[in-house]
Coordinates of C-alpha atoms in Angstrom, one line a residue:
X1 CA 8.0 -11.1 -4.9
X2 CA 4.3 -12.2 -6.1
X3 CA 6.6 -14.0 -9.5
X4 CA 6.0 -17.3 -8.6
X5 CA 6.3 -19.9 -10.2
X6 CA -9.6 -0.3 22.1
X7 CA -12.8 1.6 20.9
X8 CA -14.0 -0.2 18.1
X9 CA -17.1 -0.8 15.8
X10 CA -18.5 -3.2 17.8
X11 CA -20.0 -0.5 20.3
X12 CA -22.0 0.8 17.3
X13 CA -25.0 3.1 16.7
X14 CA -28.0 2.5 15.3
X15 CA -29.5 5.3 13.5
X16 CA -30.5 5.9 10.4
X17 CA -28.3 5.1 7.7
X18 CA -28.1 8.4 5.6
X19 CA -25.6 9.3 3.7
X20 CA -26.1 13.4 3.4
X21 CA -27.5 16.3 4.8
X22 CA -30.8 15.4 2.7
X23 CA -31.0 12.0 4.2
X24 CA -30.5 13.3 7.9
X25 CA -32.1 16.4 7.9
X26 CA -34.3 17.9 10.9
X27 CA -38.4 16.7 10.2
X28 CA -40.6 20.0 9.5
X29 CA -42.8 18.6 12.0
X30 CA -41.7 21.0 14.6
X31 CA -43.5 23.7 16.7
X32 CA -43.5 27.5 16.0
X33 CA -41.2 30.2 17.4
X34 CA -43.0 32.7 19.7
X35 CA -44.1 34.9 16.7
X36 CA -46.0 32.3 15.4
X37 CA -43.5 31.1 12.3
X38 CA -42.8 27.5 12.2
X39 CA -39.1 25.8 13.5
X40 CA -37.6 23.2 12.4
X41 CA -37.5 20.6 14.9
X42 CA -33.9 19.5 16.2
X43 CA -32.4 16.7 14.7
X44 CA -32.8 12.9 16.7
X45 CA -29.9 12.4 18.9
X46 CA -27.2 9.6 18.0
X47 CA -27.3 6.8 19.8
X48 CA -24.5 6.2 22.3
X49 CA -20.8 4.7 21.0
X50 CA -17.9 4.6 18.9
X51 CA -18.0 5.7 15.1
X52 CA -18.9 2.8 13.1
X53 CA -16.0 2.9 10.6
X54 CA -13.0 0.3 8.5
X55 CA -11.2 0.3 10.4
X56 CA -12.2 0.4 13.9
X57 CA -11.4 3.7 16.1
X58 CA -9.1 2.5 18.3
X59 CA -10.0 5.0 21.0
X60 CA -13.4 6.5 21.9
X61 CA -14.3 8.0 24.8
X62 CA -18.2 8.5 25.6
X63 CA -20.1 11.6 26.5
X64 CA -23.8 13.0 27.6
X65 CA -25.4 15.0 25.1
X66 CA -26.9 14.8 21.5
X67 CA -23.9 13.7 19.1
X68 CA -24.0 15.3 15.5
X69 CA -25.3 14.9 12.5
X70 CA -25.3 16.7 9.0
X71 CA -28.0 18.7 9.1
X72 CA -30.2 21.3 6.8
X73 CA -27.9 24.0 7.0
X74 CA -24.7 22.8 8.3
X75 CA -20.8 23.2 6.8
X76 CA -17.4 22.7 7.3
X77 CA -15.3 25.2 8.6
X78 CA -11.7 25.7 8.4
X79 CA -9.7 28.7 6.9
X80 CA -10.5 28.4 3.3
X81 CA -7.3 29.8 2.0
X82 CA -5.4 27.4 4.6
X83 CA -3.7 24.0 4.4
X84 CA -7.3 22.1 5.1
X85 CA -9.1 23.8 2.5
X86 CA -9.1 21.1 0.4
X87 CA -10.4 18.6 3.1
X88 CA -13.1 20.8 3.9
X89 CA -14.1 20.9 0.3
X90 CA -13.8 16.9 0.0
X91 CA -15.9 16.5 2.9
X92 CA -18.4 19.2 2.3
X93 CA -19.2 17.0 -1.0
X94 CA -19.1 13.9 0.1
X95 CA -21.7 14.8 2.4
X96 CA -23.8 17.7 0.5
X97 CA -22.7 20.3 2.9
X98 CA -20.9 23.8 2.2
X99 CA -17.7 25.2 3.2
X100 CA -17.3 28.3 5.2
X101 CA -14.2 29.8 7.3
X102 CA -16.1 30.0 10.2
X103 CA -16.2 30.4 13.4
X104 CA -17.8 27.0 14.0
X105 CA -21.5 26.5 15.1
X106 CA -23.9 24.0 16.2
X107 CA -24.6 21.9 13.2
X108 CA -21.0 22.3 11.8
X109 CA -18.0 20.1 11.4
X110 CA -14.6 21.7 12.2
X111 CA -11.1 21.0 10.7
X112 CA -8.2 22.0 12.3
X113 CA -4.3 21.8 12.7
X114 CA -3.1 21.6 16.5
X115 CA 0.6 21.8 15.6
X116 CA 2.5 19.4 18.2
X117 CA -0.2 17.5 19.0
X118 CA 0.4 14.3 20.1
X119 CA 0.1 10.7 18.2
X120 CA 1.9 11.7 15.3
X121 CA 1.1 13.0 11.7
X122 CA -1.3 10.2 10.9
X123 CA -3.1 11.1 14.3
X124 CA -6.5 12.7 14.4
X125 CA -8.6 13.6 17.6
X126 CA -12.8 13.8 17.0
X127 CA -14.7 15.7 19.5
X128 CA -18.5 15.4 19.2
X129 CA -19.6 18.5 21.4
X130 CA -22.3 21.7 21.8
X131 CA -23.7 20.2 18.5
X132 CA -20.5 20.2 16.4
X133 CA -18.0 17.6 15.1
X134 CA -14.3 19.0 15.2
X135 CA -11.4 17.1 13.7
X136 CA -7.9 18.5 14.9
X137 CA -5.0 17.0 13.7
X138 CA -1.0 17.6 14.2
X139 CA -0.9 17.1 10.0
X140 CA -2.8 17.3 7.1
X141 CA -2.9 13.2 6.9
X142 CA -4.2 12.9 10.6
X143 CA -7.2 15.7 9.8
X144 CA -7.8 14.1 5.9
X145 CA -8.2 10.1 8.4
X146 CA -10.5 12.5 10.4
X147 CA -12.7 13.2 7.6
X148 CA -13.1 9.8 6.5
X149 CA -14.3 8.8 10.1
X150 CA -17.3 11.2 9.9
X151 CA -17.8 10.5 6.1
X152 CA -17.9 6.5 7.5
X153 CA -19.6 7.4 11.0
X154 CA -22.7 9.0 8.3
X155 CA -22.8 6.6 6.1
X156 CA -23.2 4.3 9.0
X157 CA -25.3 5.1 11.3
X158 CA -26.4 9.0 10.6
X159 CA -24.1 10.6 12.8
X160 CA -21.4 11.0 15.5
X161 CA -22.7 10.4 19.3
X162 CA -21.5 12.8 21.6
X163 CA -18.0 12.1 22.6
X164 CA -14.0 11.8 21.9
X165 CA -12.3 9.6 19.2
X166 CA -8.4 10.1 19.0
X167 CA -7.1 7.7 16.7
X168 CA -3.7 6.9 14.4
X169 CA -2.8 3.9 13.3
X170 CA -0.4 0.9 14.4
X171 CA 1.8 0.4 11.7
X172 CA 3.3 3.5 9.2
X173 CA 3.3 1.6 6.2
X174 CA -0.4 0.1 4.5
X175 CA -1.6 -0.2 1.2
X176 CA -1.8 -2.4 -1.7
X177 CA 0.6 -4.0 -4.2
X178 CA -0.4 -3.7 -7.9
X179 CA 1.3 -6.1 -10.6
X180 CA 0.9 -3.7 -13.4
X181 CA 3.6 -5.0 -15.9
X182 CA 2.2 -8.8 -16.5
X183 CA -1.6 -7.5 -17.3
X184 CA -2.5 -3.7 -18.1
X185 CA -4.4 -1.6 -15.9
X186 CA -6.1 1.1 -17.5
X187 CA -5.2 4.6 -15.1
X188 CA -9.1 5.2 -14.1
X189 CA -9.0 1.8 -12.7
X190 CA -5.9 2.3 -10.9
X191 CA -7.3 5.6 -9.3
X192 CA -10.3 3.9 -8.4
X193 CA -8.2 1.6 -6.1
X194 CA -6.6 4.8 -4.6
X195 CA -9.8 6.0 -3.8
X196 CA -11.0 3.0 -2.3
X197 CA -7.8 2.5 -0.6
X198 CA -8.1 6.1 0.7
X199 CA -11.1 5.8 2.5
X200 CA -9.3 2.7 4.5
X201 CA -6.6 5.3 5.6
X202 CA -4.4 3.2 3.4
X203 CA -1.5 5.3 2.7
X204 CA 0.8 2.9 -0.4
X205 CA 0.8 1.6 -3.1
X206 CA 3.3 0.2 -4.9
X207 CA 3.5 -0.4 -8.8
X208 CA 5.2 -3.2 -10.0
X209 CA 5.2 -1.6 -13.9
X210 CA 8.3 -3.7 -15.5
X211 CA 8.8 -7.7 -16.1
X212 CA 9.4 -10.0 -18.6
X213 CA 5.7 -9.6 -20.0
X214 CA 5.7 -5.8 -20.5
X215 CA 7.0 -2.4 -19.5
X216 CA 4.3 -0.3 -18.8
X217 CA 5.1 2.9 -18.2
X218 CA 6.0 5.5 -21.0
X219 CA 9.9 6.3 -20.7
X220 CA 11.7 9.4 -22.6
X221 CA 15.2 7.7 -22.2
X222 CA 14.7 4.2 -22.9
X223 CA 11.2 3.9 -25.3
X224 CA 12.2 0.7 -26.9
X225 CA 11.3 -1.2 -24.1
X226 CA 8.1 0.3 -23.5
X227 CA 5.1 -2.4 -24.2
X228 CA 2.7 -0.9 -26.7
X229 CA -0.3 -1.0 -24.1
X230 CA 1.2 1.0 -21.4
X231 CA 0.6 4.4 -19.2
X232 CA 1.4 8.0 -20.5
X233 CA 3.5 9.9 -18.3
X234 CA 0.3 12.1 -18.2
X235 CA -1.7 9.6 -16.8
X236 CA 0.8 9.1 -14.5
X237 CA 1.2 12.5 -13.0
X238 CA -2.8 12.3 -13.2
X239 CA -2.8 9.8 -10.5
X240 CA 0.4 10.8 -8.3
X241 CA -1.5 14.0 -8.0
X242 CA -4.9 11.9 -6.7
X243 CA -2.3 9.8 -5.0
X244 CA -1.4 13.1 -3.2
X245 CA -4.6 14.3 -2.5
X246 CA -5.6 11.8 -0.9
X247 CA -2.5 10.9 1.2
X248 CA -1.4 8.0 -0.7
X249 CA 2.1 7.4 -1.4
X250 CA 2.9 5.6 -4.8
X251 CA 5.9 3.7 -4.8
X252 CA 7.9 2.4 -8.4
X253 CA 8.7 -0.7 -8.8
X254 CA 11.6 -1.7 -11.4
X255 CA 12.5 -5.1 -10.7
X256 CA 16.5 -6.3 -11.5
X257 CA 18.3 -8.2 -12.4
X258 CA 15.8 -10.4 -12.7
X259 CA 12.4 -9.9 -14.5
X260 CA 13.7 -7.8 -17.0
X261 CA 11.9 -9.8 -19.9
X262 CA 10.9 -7.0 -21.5
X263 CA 14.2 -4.9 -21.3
X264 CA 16.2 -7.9 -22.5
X265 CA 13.7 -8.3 -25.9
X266 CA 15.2 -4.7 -26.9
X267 CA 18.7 -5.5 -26.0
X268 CA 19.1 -9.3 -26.4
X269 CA 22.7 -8.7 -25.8
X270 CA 22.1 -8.2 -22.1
X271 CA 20.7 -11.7 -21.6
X272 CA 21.9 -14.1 -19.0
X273 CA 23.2 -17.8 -20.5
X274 CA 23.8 -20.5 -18.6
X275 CA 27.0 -23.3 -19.4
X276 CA 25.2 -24.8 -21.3
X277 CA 24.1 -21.6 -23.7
X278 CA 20.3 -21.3 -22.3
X279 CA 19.1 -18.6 -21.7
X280 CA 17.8 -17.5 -18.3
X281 CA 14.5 -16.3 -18.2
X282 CA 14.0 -12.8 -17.7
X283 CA 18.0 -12.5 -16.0
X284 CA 20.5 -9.6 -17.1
X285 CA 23.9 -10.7 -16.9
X286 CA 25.4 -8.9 -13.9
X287 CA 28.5 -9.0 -15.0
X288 CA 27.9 -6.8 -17.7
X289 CA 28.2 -3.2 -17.6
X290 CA 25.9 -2.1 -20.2
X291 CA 22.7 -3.6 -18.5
X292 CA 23.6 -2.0 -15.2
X293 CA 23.6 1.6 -17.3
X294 CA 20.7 0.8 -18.8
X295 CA 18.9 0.0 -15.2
X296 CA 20.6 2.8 -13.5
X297 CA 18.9 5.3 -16.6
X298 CA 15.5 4.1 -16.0
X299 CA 15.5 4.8 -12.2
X300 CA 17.0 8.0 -12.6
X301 CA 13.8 8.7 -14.4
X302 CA 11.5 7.0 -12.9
X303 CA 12.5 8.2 -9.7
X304 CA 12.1 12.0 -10.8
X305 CA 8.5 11.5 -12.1
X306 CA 7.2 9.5 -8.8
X307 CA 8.0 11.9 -5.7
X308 CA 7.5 9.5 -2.8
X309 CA 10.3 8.2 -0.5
X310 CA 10.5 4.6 -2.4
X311 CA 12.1 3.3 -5.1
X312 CA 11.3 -0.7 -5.0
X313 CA 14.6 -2.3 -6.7
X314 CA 13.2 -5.9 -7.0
X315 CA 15.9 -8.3 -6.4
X316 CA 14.1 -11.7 -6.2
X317 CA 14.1 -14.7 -8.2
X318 CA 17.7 -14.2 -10.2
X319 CA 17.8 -17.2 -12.3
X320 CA 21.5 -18.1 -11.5
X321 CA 20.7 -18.3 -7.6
X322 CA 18.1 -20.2 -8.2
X323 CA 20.3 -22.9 -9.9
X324 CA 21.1 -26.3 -7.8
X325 CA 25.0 -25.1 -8.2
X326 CA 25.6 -21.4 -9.2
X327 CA 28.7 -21.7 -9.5
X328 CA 29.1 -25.0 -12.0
X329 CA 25.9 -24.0 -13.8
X330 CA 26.7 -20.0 -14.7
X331 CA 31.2 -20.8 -14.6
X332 CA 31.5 -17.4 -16.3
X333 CA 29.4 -15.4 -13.4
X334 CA 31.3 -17.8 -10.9
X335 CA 34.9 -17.0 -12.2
X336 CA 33.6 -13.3 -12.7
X337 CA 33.1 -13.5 -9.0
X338 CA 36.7 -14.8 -7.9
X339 CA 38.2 -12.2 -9.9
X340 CA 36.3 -9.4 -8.3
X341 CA 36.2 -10.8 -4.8
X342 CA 39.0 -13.1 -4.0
X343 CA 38.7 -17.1 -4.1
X344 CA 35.3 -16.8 -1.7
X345 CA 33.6 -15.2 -4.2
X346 CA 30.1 -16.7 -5.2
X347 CA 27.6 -15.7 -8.0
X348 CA 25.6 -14.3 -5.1
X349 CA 28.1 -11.9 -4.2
X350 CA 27.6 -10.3 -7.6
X351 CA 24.0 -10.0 -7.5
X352 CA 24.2 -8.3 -4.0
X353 CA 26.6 -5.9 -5.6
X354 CA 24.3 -5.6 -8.3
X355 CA 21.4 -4.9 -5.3
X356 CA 24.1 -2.1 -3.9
X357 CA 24.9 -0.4 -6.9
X358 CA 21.4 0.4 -7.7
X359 CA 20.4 1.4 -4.1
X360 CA 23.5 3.7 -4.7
X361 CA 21.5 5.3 -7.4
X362 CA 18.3 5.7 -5.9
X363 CA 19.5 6.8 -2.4
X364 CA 21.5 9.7 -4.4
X365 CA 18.4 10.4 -6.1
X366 CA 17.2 10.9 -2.4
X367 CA 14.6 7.8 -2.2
X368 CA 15.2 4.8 0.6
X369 CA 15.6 1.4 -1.5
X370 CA 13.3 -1.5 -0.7
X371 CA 13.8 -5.2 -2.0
X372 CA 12.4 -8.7 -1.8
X373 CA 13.9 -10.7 0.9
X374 CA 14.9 -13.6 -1.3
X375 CA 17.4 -10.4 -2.7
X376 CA 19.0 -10.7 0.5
X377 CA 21.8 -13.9 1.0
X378 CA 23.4 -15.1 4.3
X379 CA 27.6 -15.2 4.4
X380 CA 28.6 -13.5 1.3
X381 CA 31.9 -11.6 1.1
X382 CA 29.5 -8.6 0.0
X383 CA 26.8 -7.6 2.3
X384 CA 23.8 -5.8 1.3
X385 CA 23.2 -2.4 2.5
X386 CA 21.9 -1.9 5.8
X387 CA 19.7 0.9 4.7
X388 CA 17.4 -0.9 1.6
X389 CA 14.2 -2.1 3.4
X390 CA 13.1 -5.7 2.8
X391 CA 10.0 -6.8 2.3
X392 CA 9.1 -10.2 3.4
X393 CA 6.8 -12.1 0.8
X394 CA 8.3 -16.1 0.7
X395 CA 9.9 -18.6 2.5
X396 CA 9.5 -20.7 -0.5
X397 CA 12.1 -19.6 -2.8
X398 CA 15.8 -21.5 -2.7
X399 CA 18.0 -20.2 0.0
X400 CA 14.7 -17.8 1.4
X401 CA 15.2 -17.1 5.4
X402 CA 12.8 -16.9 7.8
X403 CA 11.8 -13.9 8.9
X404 CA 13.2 -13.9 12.2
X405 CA 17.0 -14.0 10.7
X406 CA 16.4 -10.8 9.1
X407 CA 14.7 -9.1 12.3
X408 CA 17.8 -10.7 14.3
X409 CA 20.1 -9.2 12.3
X410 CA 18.9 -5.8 13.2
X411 CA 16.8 -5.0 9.8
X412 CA 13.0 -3.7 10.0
X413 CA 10.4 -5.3 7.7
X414 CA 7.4 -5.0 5.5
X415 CA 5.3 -7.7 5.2
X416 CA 3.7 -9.3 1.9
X417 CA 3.5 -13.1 3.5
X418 CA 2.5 -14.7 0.2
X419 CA 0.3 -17.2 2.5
X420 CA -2.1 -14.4 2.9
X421 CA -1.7 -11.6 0.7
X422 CA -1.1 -12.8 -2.5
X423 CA -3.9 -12.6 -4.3
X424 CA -2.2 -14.1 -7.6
X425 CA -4.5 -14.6 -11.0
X426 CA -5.4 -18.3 -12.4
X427 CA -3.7 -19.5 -8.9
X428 CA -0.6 -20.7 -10.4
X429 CA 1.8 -23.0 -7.8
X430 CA -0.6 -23.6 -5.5
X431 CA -1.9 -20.5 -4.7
X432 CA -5.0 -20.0 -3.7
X433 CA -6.7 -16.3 -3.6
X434 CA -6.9 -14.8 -0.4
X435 CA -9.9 -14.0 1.5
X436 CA -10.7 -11.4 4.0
X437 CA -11.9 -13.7 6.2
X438 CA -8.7 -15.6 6.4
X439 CA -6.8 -12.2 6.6
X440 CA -9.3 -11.2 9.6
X441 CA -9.1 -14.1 11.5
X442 CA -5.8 -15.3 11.0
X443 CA -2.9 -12.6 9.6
X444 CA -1.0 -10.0 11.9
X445 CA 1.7 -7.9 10.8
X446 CA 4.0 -10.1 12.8
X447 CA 2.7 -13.0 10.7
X448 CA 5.4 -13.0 7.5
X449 CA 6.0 -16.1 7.1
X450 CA 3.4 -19.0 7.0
X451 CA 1.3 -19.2 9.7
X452 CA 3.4 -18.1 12.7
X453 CA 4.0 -15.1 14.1
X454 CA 7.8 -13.8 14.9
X455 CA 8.7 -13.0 18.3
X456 CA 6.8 -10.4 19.9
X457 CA 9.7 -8.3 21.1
X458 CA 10.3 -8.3 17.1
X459 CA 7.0 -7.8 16.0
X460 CA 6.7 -4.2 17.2
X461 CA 5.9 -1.1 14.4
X462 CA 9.2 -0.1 14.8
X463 CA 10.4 -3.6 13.6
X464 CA 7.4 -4.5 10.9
X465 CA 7.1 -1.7 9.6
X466 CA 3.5 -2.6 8.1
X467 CA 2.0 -4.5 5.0
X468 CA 0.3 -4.8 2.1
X469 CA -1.8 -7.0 -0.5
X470 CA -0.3 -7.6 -3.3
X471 CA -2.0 -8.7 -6.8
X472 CA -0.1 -10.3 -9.0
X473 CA -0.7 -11.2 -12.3
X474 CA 0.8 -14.6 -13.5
X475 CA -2.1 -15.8 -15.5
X476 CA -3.2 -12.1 -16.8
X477 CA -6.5 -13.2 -18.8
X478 CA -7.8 -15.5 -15.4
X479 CA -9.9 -12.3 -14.2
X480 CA -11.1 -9.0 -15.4
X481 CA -10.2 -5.6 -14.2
X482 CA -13.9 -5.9 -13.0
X483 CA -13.3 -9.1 -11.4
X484 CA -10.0 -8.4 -10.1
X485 CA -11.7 -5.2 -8.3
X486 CA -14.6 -7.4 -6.3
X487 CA -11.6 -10.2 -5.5
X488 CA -9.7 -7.7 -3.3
X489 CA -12.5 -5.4 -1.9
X490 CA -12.6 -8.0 1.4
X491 CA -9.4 -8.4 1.7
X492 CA -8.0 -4.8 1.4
X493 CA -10.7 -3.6 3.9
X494 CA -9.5 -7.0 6.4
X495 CA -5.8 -5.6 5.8
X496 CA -6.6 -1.9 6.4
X497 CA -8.4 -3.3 10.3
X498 CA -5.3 -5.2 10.9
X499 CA -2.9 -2.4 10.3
X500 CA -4.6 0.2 11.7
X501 CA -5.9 -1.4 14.9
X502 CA -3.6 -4.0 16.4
X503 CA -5.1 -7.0 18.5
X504 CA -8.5 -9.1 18.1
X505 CA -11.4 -7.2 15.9
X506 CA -14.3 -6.5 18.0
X507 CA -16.2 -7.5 15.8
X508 CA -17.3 -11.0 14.1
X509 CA -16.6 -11.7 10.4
X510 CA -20.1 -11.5 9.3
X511 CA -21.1 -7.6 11.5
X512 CA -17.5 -6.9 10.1
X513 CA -18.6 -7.3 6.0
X514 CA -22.3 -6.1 6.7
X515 CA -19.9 -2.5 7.7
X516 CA -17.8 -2.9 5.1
X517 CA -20.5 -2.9 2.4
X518 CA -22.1 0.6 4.5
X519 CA -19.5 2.3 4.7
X520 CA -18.8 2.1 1.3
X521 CA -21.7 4.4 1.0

């Protein structure tokens, strides 16, 4: 966890940069009609090649005739009482446009669902033709990435040049990691970050909202843990419905049995001592039943106010496993262990069982469990369950695999590799923050550990799954909300390329920022 211690933009246009309608609209310096009124003269053509957009189009093919571009007059047309009405209406703003239900015309950009079409539901296909822009799509994600390429494409360079963009991205899985429980985020800031995220056809974010510094998230059946600076339940469903909107899926993050600081400062009972009567910072005591009903309430909450797939269970960094000797230095865990689990039984055995019990709870809740890899221990007597994701952030912690052990053993990852995407405040342990530069040049999803890569035949997005950057916030007052912001504008938008487009960028780091910055708008 972050607790330490093809057809790309380089074939770009180069029209004008206008954002809207009013900054690309057809000159009145035209010639009359044959009854003598004056006619606007047609809009310039857009130069030849792929949409300039973060990321990259990873498929474009190039065709004879004038392109598009958002001119006096034009709209986007879909049914407006249909599943893309609220696309059309996003888009139709972003760019000063109307909405209409059609049929399409020159000038017009066209959303549509092609049921069954191929790529997947992520998949779009952009065809620049007869003066019109149409985005058809298999699902409402694929046409809402279509949007954003056209939004991007005008910011960019004016317009769309004639042609065909189909497009969907290499990995299912690719967002941002927010530490949320060691420094409070106020929600508008947070839904920024989904916006931004949004317009990199970033689709997660996950919320790391509990830790020994603060609980952050009001709860109905546990309040006394609750920090006092924290987010409403309303501000909550505020963003999960932006989160929605905008096809972003927010995933909960209550971290056990370890980093439950602030859970243990309401129930001191529940605290982990070691032989010699210490406690163990931020460690339950696994053995006791009353902090495993305490856990188990929270996510049976938690998981009916977030609606995503994900529940994030945590399971890194328990205090007793990270001891020299488990067994000598926690005996009462150790004998606890023998009794349950025969004369093999370890310390780690309970904290897997711990790991199963609460991906029990969530899986019957009907989310998939995800967990930190350094949750996850070789030759135990109990084995972790073979359907809680990991995701890879260390090979630094005590007993941590590499990656390839996992990916051997059959399981599919998610990669955090804290080499690269942690970007962790006051750079504790030597951390240093990340940059996109580093990211762009460097990182791959098969890259989760260090600096290598795994195997290629295990690199594949059916085996690594995808990624994110993760902030977290060891030293909270090191950097501003402000400051934290501007830190991980680079890197996001050097994660989103690598994710969505596999192989070498096309183009260099410094044509890749000069985008980033236009497409921003």
């Amino acid at each position: 966890m972050g607790c330490p211690r093809g057809g790309g933009p380089g074939a770009a246009p180069t029209g004008s940069d206008g954002r809207s309608a009013h900054a690309s609209a057809p000159s009145s310096a035209g010639g009359t009609t044959g009854d003598g009124s004056s006619a606007a003269a047609a809009p310039p053509a857009v130069p030849p090649g792929a949409p300039r957009t973060v990321p990259a189009v990873r498929s474009w093919t190039q065709a004879q005739g004038p392109g598009w571009r958002p001119g006096a007059g034009a709209r986007v047309v879909t049914d407006q009482d249909g599943p893309l009405a609220d696309e059309a209406r996003r888009l139709a703003g972003e760019l000063h446009l109307t909405t209409a239900d059609g049929p399409a015309r020159a000038g017009d950009v066209e959303l549509a669902l092609r049921p069954g079409q191929a790529g997947g539901p992520e998949s779009y296909e952009l065809t620049v033709r007869d003066g019109r822009a149409t985005v058809t799509a298999p699902d409402e994600a694929g046409a809402f990435y279509g949007t954003r390429t056209v939004l991007q494409a005008v910011r960019t360079g004016g317009g769309l040049s004639e042609g065909v963009a189909k497009d969907a991205p290499d990995r299912a899985q690719r967002g941002l990691n927010l530490d949320i429980a060691r420094k409070h985020f106020a929600a508008d800031w947070i839904e920024a970050r989904v916006r931004e995220m949004a317009d990199l056809k970033l689709n997660q974010l996950g919320l790391h909202f509990s830790d020994d510094q603060g609980f952050r998230i009001a709860s109905d059946s546990h309040p006394e843990v609750v920090s006092a600076q924290h987010l409403t339940k309303a501000e909550v469903r505020h963003l999960l419905d932006v989160a929605s909107a905008l096809h972003v899926t927010v995933v909960p993050e209550i971290d056990s049995p370890g980093h439950l600081g602030a859970v243990i400062k309401a129930h001191p009972g529940l605290q982990l001592r070691n032989a010699s009567g210490e406690a163990a910072r931020g460690a339950v005591d696994v053995g006791n039943p009353e902090a495993g009903r305490i856990v188990d309430d929270l996510l049976r909450e938690y998981a009916g106010l977030f609606p995503g797939r994900w529940f994030h269970l945590g399971a890194d960094e328990y205090r007793a496993l990270m001891a020299h000797d488990p067994q000598a230095s926690y005996p009462g865990l150790a004998a606890l262990a023998r009794q349950r689990y025969g004369a093999k039984g370890k310390v780690q055995d309970l904290a897997t069982a711990w790991l199963n019990d609460r991906a029990a709870v969530v899986r019957g809740l009907g989310k998939t469990a995800k967990a930190w890899n350094d949750g996850f221990f070789p030759d135990g007597v109990v084995k972790p369950a073979t359907s809680i994701e990991v995701e890879y952030w260390t090979g630094k912690e005590n007993g941590a695999r590499p990656p390839q052990d996992y990916l051997n053993g059959g399981r599919t990852l998610v990669n955090l590799n804290d080499e690269y995407l942690y970007y962790v405040l006051g750079e504790p342990n030597q951390f240093r923050y990340p940059t996109g530069e580093r990211i762009y040049r460097g990182w791959s999803p098969g890259v989760l550990r260090g600096t290598a890569s795994v195997a290629a035949s295990t690199s594949g997005p059916d085996r690594v799954r995808g990624g994110r950057l993760a902030v977290w916030c060891d030293r909270a007052d090191a950097q501003t909300p402000d400051q934290v912001a501007a830190g991980i504008r680079l890197p996001l938008a050097a994660v989103a390329q690598k994710l969505w487009a596999p192989g070498t960028p096309g183009l260099s780091w410094t044509d890749f920022t000069a985008l980033v910055a236009k497409a921003r708008g």
